[in-house]
XYZ file of C-alpha atoms in Angstrom:
653
model
C 247.289 -23.492 249.621
C 246.120 -23.287 245.984
C 243.665 -25.808 244.302
C 246.667 -27.329 242.232
C 248.473 -27.985 245.533
C 245.529 -29.317 247.366
C 243.915 -31.164 244.488
C 246.449 -31.418 241.674
C 244.721 -34.370 240.105
C 241.217 -33.044 240.329
C 241.768 -29.429 238.938
C 243.974 -30.525 236.118
C 242.585 -30.413 232.634
C 242.141 -33.507 230.646
C 241.790 -34.001 226.870
C 238.880 -36.217 225.581
C 238.698 -36.616 221.921
C 238.558 -33.207 220.421
C 237.606 -31.390 223.668
C 239.684 -30.207 226.585
C 237.653 -30.378 229.973
C 239.030 -27.803 232.445
C 238.932 -30.133 235.703
C 237.826 -33.716 236.544
C 234.547 -32.873 238.167
C 231.548 -34.162 236.452
C 227.833 -33.578 236.763
C 226.688 -36.701 235.424
C 223.367 -37.381 233.632
C 220.390 -37.690 235.886
C 216.744 -37.206 235.304
C 215.316 -34.016 236.836
C 211.670 -33.917 235.840
C 212.346 -30.227 235.096
C 211.603 -30.211 231.249
C 208.031 -29.911 230.074
C 206.719 -31.475 226.772
C 209.986 -33.387 226.104
C 212.058 -30.188 225.396
C 214.607 -27.926 227.208
C 213.017 -25.201 229.194
C 214.356 -22.310 231.309
C 214.127 -24.169 234.567
C 216.633 -26.940 233.186
C 218.800 -24.226 231.691
C 218.929 -22.418 235.104
C 219.596 -25.526 237.003
C 222.545 -26.641 234.640
C 223.956 -23.203 234.362
C 224.158 -22.790 238.149
C 226.575 -25.775 238.247
C 228.506 -24.283 235.257
C 228.833 -20.891 236.856
C 230.423 -22.496 239.936
C 233.279 -24.213 237.962
C 231.980 -27.714 237.175
C 234.399 -29.041 234.506
C 232.065 -31.476 232.581
C 228.211 -31.519 232.651
C 226.457 -34.432 231.099
C 222.719 -33.658 230.416
C 220.029 -36.017 231.303
C 218.891 -38.707 228.999
C 217.356 -37.536 225.716
C 215.248 -40.132 223.891
C 216.454 -40.788 220.353
C 213.352 -42.631 218.982
C 209.565 -42.328 219.734
C 209.843 -45.778 221.375
C 212.284 -44.566 223.838
C 209.712 -42.689 226.208
C 210.356 -44.490 229.398
C 208.869 -41.719 231.557
C 206.397 -38.782 230.850
C 208.833 -36.167 231.560
C 212.028 -36.909 229.651
C 213.826 -34.951 226.957
C 213.430 -36.062 223.379
C 215.782 -35.624 220.583
C 214.032 -37.530 217.844
C 212.988 -34.425 215.951
C 214.823 -31.265 214.608
C 212.405 -29.056 216.656
C 214.571 -29.771 219.713
C 217.591 -28.233 218.377
C 217.029 -24.568 219.573
C 216.496 -25.770 223.162
C 219.600 -27.618 223.232
C 221.400 -24.770 221.852
C 220.236 -22.519 224.717
C 221.490 -24.910 227.047
C 224.961 -25.341 225.411
C 225.455 -21.614 225.379
C 224.393 -21.276 228.989
C 226.944 -23.719 230.122
C 229.775 -23.045 227.819
C 229.786 -19.285 228.621
C 231.159 -20.310 232.108
C 233.799 -22.576 230.734
C 232.005 -25.982 231.290
C 231.939 -28.520 228.587
C 228.394 -30.101 227.819
C 227.743 -33.558 226.679
C 224.325 -35.155 226.011
C 223.281 -38.694 226.893
C 221.561 -40.661 223.910
C 219.183 -43.102 225.121
C 216.758 -45.861 224.426
C 215.410 -47.918 227.497
C 214.257 -50.924 225.565
C 212.045 -52.804 228.065
C 212.963 -50.453 230.822
C 209.878 -48.417 230.674
C 208.415 -46.849 234.021
C 205.178 -45.288 232.798
C 203.553 -43.420 229.970
C 202.046 -39.884 229.686
C 198.440 -41.177 229.532
C 198.404 -43.891 231.986
C 198.185 -46.726 229.560
C 200.904 -49.421 229.508
C 203.126 -48.570 226.442
C 204.554 -50.957 223.898
C 208.048 -51.739 224.814
C 210.748 -53.218 222.621
C 213.810 -55.330 223.442
C 216.464 -57.664 221.948
C 213.861 -60.402 222.593
C 210.495 -60.908 224.335
C 212.027 -61.504 227.862
C 209.888 -59.948 230.678
C 211.276 -57.240 232.921
C 210.263 -57.943 236.538
C 210.686 -54.426 238.381
C 208.178 -52.586 235.952
C 206.390 -55.747 234.970
C 206.907 -55.107 231.368
C 206.589 -57.807 228.534
C 208.519 -56.320 225.671
C 208.213 -57.131 222.002
C 211.353 -58.472 220.316
C 212.750 -56.063 217.654
C 212.607 -56.812 214.049
C 215.773 -56.296 211.948
C 214.033 -53.398 210.320
C 213.231 -51.771 213.727
C 216.765 -52.396 214.910
C 218.252 -50.534 211.881
C 215.571 -47.655 212.306
C 216.730 -47.231 216.045
C 220.440 -47.300 215.070
C 219.797 -44.674 212.650
C 217.951 -42.681 215.214
C 220.984 -42.672 217.533
C 222.868 -40.999 214.597
C 220.102 -38.574 213.766
C 220.089 -37.484 217.597
C 223.860 -37.119 217.722
C 223.549 -34.778 214.557
C 220.996 -32.644 216.325
C 223.302 -32.309 219.462
C 226.098 -31.481 217.231
C 224.007 -28.675 215.437
C 223.152 -27.269 218.751
C 226.773 -26.889 219.820
C 226.903 -29.799 222.327
C 230.480 -31.065 222.302
C 229.848 -34.765 222.930
C 227.513 -37.636 223.238
C 227.297 -40.487 225.720
C 225.510 -43.709 224.717
C 223.724 -45.423 227.593
C 224.671 -49.174 227.656
C 224.280 -48.984 231.528
C 221.584 -50.093 234.066
C 220.161 -52.707 231.831
C 218.944 -50.237 228.927
C 218.564 -51.493 225.291
C 222.279 -51.763 224.445
C 222.689 -53.826 227.766
C 219.904 -55.886 226.682
C 221.450 -56.842 223.546
C 224.758 -57.652 225.463
C 223.004 -59.869 228.165
C 222.613 -63.514 226.770
C 219.855 -63.962 229.394
C 217.742 -61.181 227.807
C 219.012 -61.437 224.253
C 217.777 -64.910 222.825
C 217.950 -64.059 219.289
C 219.051 -66.583 216.701
C 220.274 -63.865 214.005
C 223.381 -62.000 213.748
C 222.385 -59.805 216.733
C 222.250 -62.706 219.141
C 224.122 -65.787 220.333
C 227.906 -64.984 220.397
C 229.428 -62.018 221.987
C 230.471 -60.847 218.529
C 226.742 -60.697 217.464
C 225.521 -59.387 220.921
C 227.843 -56.365 220.634
C 226.863 -55.673 217.038
C 224.166 -53.300 217.900
C 226.606 -51.105 219.810
C 228.995 -51.197 217.048
C 226.382 -50.183 214.537
C 225.100 -47.290 216.818
C 228.798 -45.822 217.255
C 229.505 -46.293 213.519
C 226.265 -44.613 212.442
C 227.086 -41.521 214.769
C 230.648 -41.465 213.376
C 229.454 -41.358 209.783
C 226.808 -38.766 210.548
C 229.006 -36.335 212.670
C 232.586 -37.268 211.892
C 235.251 -36.991 214.573
C 234.353 -33.505 215.605
C 231.824 -34.809 218.192
C 233.007 -36.710 221.438
C 231.560 -40.143 221.539
C 231.526 -41.920 224.892
C 229.829 -44.987 226.405
C 228.350 -45.589 229.999
C 228.209 -49.168 230.978
C 227.647 -50.874 234.376
C 230.774 -52.637 235.566
C 228.480 -55.133 237.200
C 224.694 -55.053 237.048
C 224.549 -56.666 240.624
C 221.756 -58.987 239.556
C 221.907 -62.865 239.144
C 220.341 -62.320 235.697
C 222.317 -59.096 234.898
C 225.679 -58.687 233.069
C 228.859 -58.817 235.099
C 232.278 -57.496 234.881
C 233.587 -59.910 232.180
C 230.950 -58.690 229.781
C 231.673 -55.052 230.547
C 235.415 -55.549 230.005
C 235.036 -57.486 226.727
C 232.686 -54.670 225.607
C 234.987 -51.822 226.357
C 238.045 -53.639 224.983
C 236.109 -54.470 221.847
C 234.708 -50.997 221.240
C 237.938 -48.899 222.570
C 238.961 -47.857 219.105
C 235.638 -46.492 218.322
C 235.078 -44.541 221.594
C 236.714 -41.473 223.152
C 235.886 -42.265 226.695
C 233.971 -44.699 229.040
C 231.835 -43.928 231.810
C 231.505 -46.497 234.755
C 228.455 -47.106 237.076
C 226.916 -50.259 238.639
C 223.655 -51.855 238.812
C 220.532 -52.457 236.684
C 217.004 -50.836 236.514
C 215.557 -54.300 235.854
C 215.569 -55.666 239.545
C 215.001 -54.185 242.815
C 218.332 -55.263 244.205
C 220.152 -54.092 241.172
C 218.363 -50.652 240.882
C 219.738 -49.709 244.289
C 223.047 -48.975 242.632
C 221.505 -46.483 240.201
C 221.630 -43.946 243.193
C 223.375 -45.781 246.095
C 222.155 -44.677 249.540
C 224.235 -43.599 252.495
C 224.747 -47.284 253.555
C 227.302 -47.778 250.770
C 230.699 -46.453 251.449
C 232.101 -43.419 249.564
C 233.694 -44.258 246.047
C 232.760 -48.045 246.702
C 233.350 -48.865 242.923
C 236.835 -47.515 242.819
C 238.531 -51.036 242.884
C 236.216 -52.491 240.252
C 237.000 -49.408 238.032
C 240.654 -50.152 238.686
C 240.629 -53.718 237.533
C 238.090 -52.754 234.677
C 240.404 -50.239 233.022
C 243.499 -52.524 233.063
C 244.634 -52.646 229.608
C 242.438 -49.863 228.398
C 243.678 -46.498 227.070
C 240.383 -44.871 227.121
C 239.749 -41.987 229.646
C 237.573 -43.430 232.293
C 234.798 -41.624 234.452
C 233.651 -43.138 237.556
C 230.257 -42.621 239.441
C 229.219 -43.827 242.755
C 228.933 -42.001 246.150
C 231.936 -39.806 245.302
C 230.859 -36.802 247.573
C 233.828 -34.711 248.422
C 236.728 -33.325 246.539
C 239.370 -35.270 248.563
C 237.425 -38.448 247.688
C 237.663 -37.544 243.958
C 241.224 -36.579 244.232
C 242.223 -39.936 245.711
C 240.088 -41.861 242.974
C 242.087 -40.115 240.329
C 245.285 -40.040 242.136
C 245.206 -43.978 242.532
C 244.562 -44.403 238.962
C 241.027 -45.825 239.391
C 239.563 -43.158 237.096
C 240.348 -39.980 235.149
C 237.222 -38.176 235.955
C 234.679 -38.283 238.902
C 230.976 -38.111 238.614
C 229.837 -35.902 241.681
C 226.172 -35.447 240.963
C 224.508 -35.593 244.188
C 227.362 -33.507 245.649
C 226.565 -30.817 243.214
C 222.787 -31.019 243.639
C 223.605 -30.515 247.347
C 226.050 -27.614 246.787
C 226.380 -26.202 243.297
C 229.378 -24.180 244.480
C 231.292 -27.207 245.534
C 234.089 -26.680 242.763
C 234.703 -23.036 243.757
C 234.747 -23.778 247.428
C 237.307 -26.627 246.770
C 239.372 -24.364 244.623
C 239.653 -21.813 247.202
C 240.442 -24.237 250.015
C 236.965 -23.970 251.810
C 236.362 -27.503 252.736
C 234.382 -26.432 255.758
C 232.131 -24.474 253.719
C 230.997 -27.457 251.303
C 227.642 -28.647 252.217
C 228.258 -32.446 251.958
C 225.575 -34.703 250.498
C 224.187 -37.226 253.028
C 223.015 -39.873 250.568
C 219.401 -39.781 251.739
C 218.018 -39.897 248.172
C 214.823 -38.239 249.303
C 214.545 -35.152 247.105
C 216.849 -36.119 244.375
C 215.873 -39.521 242.796
C 213.163 -39.627 245.337
C 211.485 -36.780 243.619
C 212.083 -38.289 240.177
C 210.410 -41.526 241.040
C 207.259 -39.443 241.939
C 207.324 -37.423 238.780
C 208.436 -34.069 240.649
C 211.326 -31.644 240.032
C 214.814 -32.611 241.440
C 215.789 -30.911 244.654
C 217.813 -31.543 247.938
C 216.532 -31.785 251.624
C 219.394 -29.755 252.697
C 219.543 -27.256 249.872
C 215.769 -26.769 248.560
C 216.990 -24.054 246.297
C 218.260 -26.887 244.005
C 215.760 -27.402 241.074
C 214.044 -24.157 242.020
C 216.830 -21.811 240.722
C 214.252 -19.557 238.888
C 212.672 -18.769 242.314
C 215.481 -19.039 244.696
C 218.626 -18.687 242.561
C 219.491 -15.616 244.327
C 218.183 -14.865 247.892
C 218.827 -11.066 247.658
C 218.685 -8.701 250.525
C 215.495 -7.771 252.370
C 213.994 -4.401 251.627
C 213.720 -3.668 255.432
C 216.212 -5.242 257.907
C 214.440 -6.432 261.055
C 215.114 -8.150 264.231
C 214.101 -11.790 263.843
C 213.765 -14.362 266.557
C 213.830 -18.034 265.368
C 212.560 -20.409 268.168
C 213.713 -23.971 267.839
C 217.049 -25.370 266.730
C 216.030 -28.289 264.622
C 216.598 -28.196 260.701
C 213.666 -25.946 260.151
C 214.755 -23.338 262.610
C 218.446 -23.477 261.524
C 217.682 -23.129 257.789
C 215.334 -20.193 258.541
C 217.965 -18.468 260.517
C 220.624 -18.943 257.963
C 218.432 -17.549 255.186
C 217.186 -14.604 257.230
C 220.618 -13.647 258.286
C 221.832 -14.042 254.621
C 219.040 -11.528 253.669
C 220.461 -8.874 256.089
C 218.184 -9.534 259.057
C 219.524 -9.482 262.721
C 218.674 -13.003 263.764
C 218.801 -14.850 267.091
C 218.203 -18.540 267.276
C 216.839 -19.745 270.612
C 216.973 -23.473 271.389
C 215.668 -24.858 274.710
C 217.862 -27.862 274.852
C 221.668 -28.187 274.947
C 222.432 -28.548 271.338
C 220.975 -27.696 267.868
C 219.673 -30.503 265.446
C 216.517 -31.748 266.675
C 215.261 -34.974 265.275
C 218.185 -35.277 262.940
C 220.377 -35.883 265.876
C 218.285 -39.002 266.711
C 217.992 -40.146 263.040
C 221.931 -40.516 262.813
C 221.852 -42.892 265.635
C 220.147 -45.651 263.585
C 221.992 -48.325 261.765
C 223.512 -47.112 258.442
C 222.200 -43.646 259.029
C 225.336 -41.950 260.719
C 225.548 -39.631 257.652
C 222.331 -38.006 258.317
C 224.052 -36.051 261.006
C 225.756 -34.404 258.170
C 222.598 -32.168 257.874
C 223.239 -30.762 261.334
C 226.873 -30.360 260.609
C 226.299 -28.479 257.541
C 223.834 -26.202 258.984
C 225.932 -25.399 261.999
C 228.592 -24.331 259.705
C 226.123 -22.051 257.757
C 224.745 -20.522 260.876
C 228.211 -19.384 262.009
C 229.126 -17.943 258.527
C 225.778 -16.178 258.329
C 226.513 -14.345 261.798
C 223.518 -15.919 263.495
C 223.355 -15.229 267.243
C 222.584 -18.896 268.949
C 221.410 -19.197 272.489
C 220.713 -22.518 273.851
C 219.082 -23.692 277.024
C 216.710 -20.947 276.995
C 212.955 -20.938 276.610
C 211.474 -17.689 275.594
C 207.756 -16.288 275.733
C 206.092 -13.672 273.557
C 206.453 -11.337 276.417
C 210.211 -11.550 276.543
C 210.552 -11.273 272.775
C 208.447 -8.248 272.616
C 210.473 -6.646 275.522
C 213.713 -7.384 273.766
C 212.538 -5.640 270.639
C 211.957 -8.541 267.985
C 209.906 -7.695 265.144
C 209.335 -11.139 263.462
C 209.193 -14.636 265.192
C 209.643 -17.996 263.218
C 208.612 -20.854 265.490
C 210.154 -24.218 264.863
C 209.588 -25.993 268.113
C 208.994 -29.476 266.588
C 206.865 -32.156 267.713
C 206.115 -34.873 270.243
C 205.654 -38.583 269.681
C 202.062 -39.627 269.122
C 200.668 -42.598 270.915
C 197.634 -44.311 269.352
C 194.576 -45.412 271.441
C 195.178 -49.013 272.271
C 192.854 -51.071 274.570
C 195.039 -52.021 277.703
C 194.082 -55.412 279.046
C 197.615 -56.094 280.749
C 201.033 -54.773 281.677
C 202.920 -55.140 278.323
C 205.828 -52.679 278.361
C 205.376 -50.049 275.667
C 208.010 -47.606 274.635
C 208.260 -44.725 271.820
C 210.811 -45.465 269.150
C 212.475 -42.129 269.734
C 213.105 -43.079 273.471
C 215.202 -46.065 272.259
C 217.367 -43.666 270.511
C 218.047 -41.385 273.411
C 220.074 -43.498 275.734
C 217.335 -45.693 277.070
C 218.394 -49.421 277.516
C 217.125 -51.491 274.727
C 214.460 -54.238 275.257
C 215.150 -57.778 274.527
C 213.157 -60.962 273.954
C 210.303 -60.661 271.316
C 209.877 -57.018 270.460
C 207.177 -55.752 268.342
C 207.670 -52.511 266.471
C 204.349 -51.048 265.411
C 204.848 -48.695 262.447
C 202.087 -46.544 261.073
C 204.351 -44.193 259.191
C 206.402 -46.442 256.725
C 209.454 -44.209 257.293
C 213.029 -44.712 258.379
C 212.117 -44.839 261.994
C 210.205 -48.101 262.049
C 212.746 -49.756 259.771
C 215.638 -48.474 261.563
C 214.576 -49.297 265.144
C 213.508 -52.840 263.926
C 217.150 -53.277 262.542
C 218.690 -51.708 265.721
C 216.805 -54.114 267.976
C 217.634 -57.257 265.768
C 221.350 -56.402 265.687
C 221.254 -56.206 269.522
C 219.878 -59.809 269.726
C 216.055 -59.098 270.186
C 213.539 -61.294 268.132
C 211.742 -58.608 266.064
C 208.435 -58.478 264.415
C 207.681 -55.294 262.473
C 204.028 -54.794 262.226
C 203.261 -52.226 259.458
C 199.929 -50.332 258.931
C 200.723 -50.230 255.256
C 201.212 -52.004 252.021
C 204.950 -52.892 252.764
C 207.805 -51.793 254.866
C 209.470 -48.416 254.189
C 206.402 -47.355 252.084
C 207.155 -43.685 252.501
C 210.981 -43.997 251.594
C 212.562 -43.713 248.362
C 212.825 -47.112 246.889
C 216.525 -47.614 246.785
C 216.750 -46.707 250.580
C 213.733 -48.892 251.344
C 214.979 -52.042 249.454
C 218.478 -51.871 250.905
C 216.784 -51.561 254.380
C 214.423 -54.324 253.891
C 217.144 -56.611 252.564
C 219.144 -56.033 255.823
C 216.067 -56.775 257.835
C 215.513 -59.997 255.835
C 219.124 -60.982 256.608
C 218.563 -60.464 260.329
C 215.447 -62.702 260.394
C 212.933 -59.753 261.181
C 209.372 -60.878 260.667
C 207.460 -58.318 258.596
C 203.635 -58.061 258.839
C 201.601 -55.569 256.535
C 198.101 -54.290 256.422
C 198.318 -54.360 260.162
C 196.254 -51.881 262.358
C 196.806 -52.450 266.297
C 193.858 -51.967 268.417
C 194.791 -53.540 271.670
C 197.265 -55.262 274.017
C 197.308 -57.559 276.913
C 200.210 -58.921 279.060
C 201.987 -60.737 276.090
C 199.845 -60.180 272.869
C 199.126 -57.579 270.571
C 195.755 -57.391 268.632
C 195.397 -56.212 265.149
C 193.076 -55.889 262.287
C 193.910 -56.678 258.616
C 193.253 -53.166 257.116
C 192.059 -54.556 253.811
C 190.071 -57.574 254.835
C 189.081 -56.536 258.468
C 189.996 -60.042 259.893
C 191.571 -59.977 263.287
C 195.362 -60.837 263.625
C 197.149 -61.614 266.997
C 201.004 -61.560 267.778
C 201.642 -63.619 270.784
C 204.596 -64.237 273.106
C 205.519 -60.459 273.023
C 207.839 -58.987 275.633
C 207.805 -55.357 274.491
C 205.950 -53.005 272.126
C 207.708 -50.251 270.492
C 205.536 -47.447 268.838
C 206.703 -45.829 265.568
C 203.313 -43.850 265.007
C 204.522 -40.521 264.058
C 204.197 -37.217 266.095
C 201.875 -34.380 267.063
C 202.645 -30.569 266.801
C 204.321 -29.125 269.661
C 202.307 -25.908 269.169
C 198.707 -26.319 269.652
C 196.051 -23.947 268.225
C 195.627 -22.456 271.797
C 199.437 -21.845 272.039
C 199.295 -20.101 268.805
C 196.984 -17.562 270.217
C 199.631 -16.373 272.724
C 201.604 -14.975 269.929
C 198.925 -12.521 268.886
C 201.216 -9.479 269.776
C 203.838 -10.464 267.235
C 203.929 -11.484 263.546
C 204.596 -15.274 263.906
C 205.088 -18.042 261.176
C 204.987 -21.561 262.262
C 207.493 -23.869 260.458
C 208.534 -27.395 260.391
C 207.003 -30.065 262.566
C 205.486 -27.709 265.001
C 203.060 -26.621 262.072
C 202.592 -30.296 260.707
C 205.014 -33.140 261.387
C 206.567 -34.288 258.182
C 210.067 -34.991 257.159
C 213.323 -32.998 257.228
C 212.731 -31.982 253.697
C 209.632 -30.056 254.403
C 211.118 -28.628 257.598
C 214.190 -27.266 255.829
C 211.873 -25.918 252.830
C 209.603 -24.181 255.410
C 212.674 -22.490 256.850
C 213.627 -21.277 253.493
C 210.122 -19.979 252.422
C 209.522 -18.396 255.757
C 212.708 -16.650 255.833
C 212.403 -15.401 252.230
C 208.940 -13.894 253.245
C 210.325 -12.118 256.261
């Protein structure tokens, strides 16, 4: 079947303003941390061009600050001076040569400032001096003169985009940024003609749009991104979003709908909702929001697969679908959908680890399943190996599977040996935790890639250096994983103790008062605590760290902690265990050193990381073959490092 038969709505063109977009797939604006010194660079060009080359209809560039006070991070794009135009022009040409349309986001965060380039707290501006709780920012209320200056800066930035050949601009009134701060009566406490009534609170946006139109005319598409609901008690709700769009409809060419706000921990989860949220979870809100509107509507929010996007558009919930993480995970998704290759699409699993997780650490965007993302200048083309070799990969977890796929793609003859019955390693256990079922998609995707790459897979077989030499293998990549680590605890009694991973492998779950001792701050401790609480246990989560889920991306962590709170799980922090007796666990407070005791305990569950399955002594046995250790057997880390290890090792083979 053709794409038009399979996805008649998704692959139909749409006219927005003066521009025709070839299909309804949108790579929405998202921070990448790829630019340097505030300007477009080759890494960003390569990243976006890759998505354009594979058929993405509309690419919306990451935020561009319109004014010097708009620097909400130290690694964003800036469009406040004419010197930025050549970089934007290179980007426009790179995307448009493949038929994609490029829009730019015009941005001022107001009080939503994360950090500065020099580590000092910056001066933040907002509609009024109302504090922001998430980043602990106390903004300065804008003077009328400063408001007019910022309004004109939006127009000047739009002119620069227009001169660069970018076809449209999107004003960010979403996620609690400056325009939303004017719209929100709890943030906007002004007594002049920018505050009070809705007509006054929407005035800032009116003036921004009108200034852009005066500066560039009708030749540039102008859209507005707004949260349909900020998901916060002090945020704006659906009524304000509807009133705003209806009021501004005649000034705009389209609207883009999201949810959430950057201003609070709970609201910010919706900026990049994790896998616990269902696919296209905002479609009903979008449908009610667009009632009575004639504007083309773009919807974003966990739309991962072409069939999901097709249904959103067919149902009338939206006209275009933002599929950003889907395209980070698989830049070729549009081409694969067009040729009816659904099985070949590498589906996003909503883990948030290397996309938004990297951004929050100031690192370039990537994907745990596809580490080539964000590294296009290095891994854009895998290429063929100069010499074809017989390669053995030992261990069928994510590291071994990725290594085998890449090595085979480069032309090597690859055999993957797995001692167990099935491939997947620790990822098979991760998917068994509450809200983590999609994590199994990592294994599903790699299994399909192994098949397509022609890798020979042998399960239930342990191999030795001698047998591999005898069978003629020339290179060996060892990915045999790790074993659970047990800390030394003084044992003064008979308290039952289990490893967390044992509870995910078919073992009966303990009841009564169960303590989960977590030294890693990752998904295991949180997930096992939730699993036990849902099964009726009274759970205490003792964390040797600052807070639960410390190592996780914040949106994943915060949504998980919210569920534990609802389940009544007790959470202790700064806790280092040193001993147990029949029914008590003894700990130190790691900052103050004071002893702490948890009494009346029926079972202790350890979530304390792992130790490599290959020891230095084991390594010596491979002296007769060129061997590379990858994944957890090199050093226990996460699936992201395992898959990246596999890529790097295979590229060096």
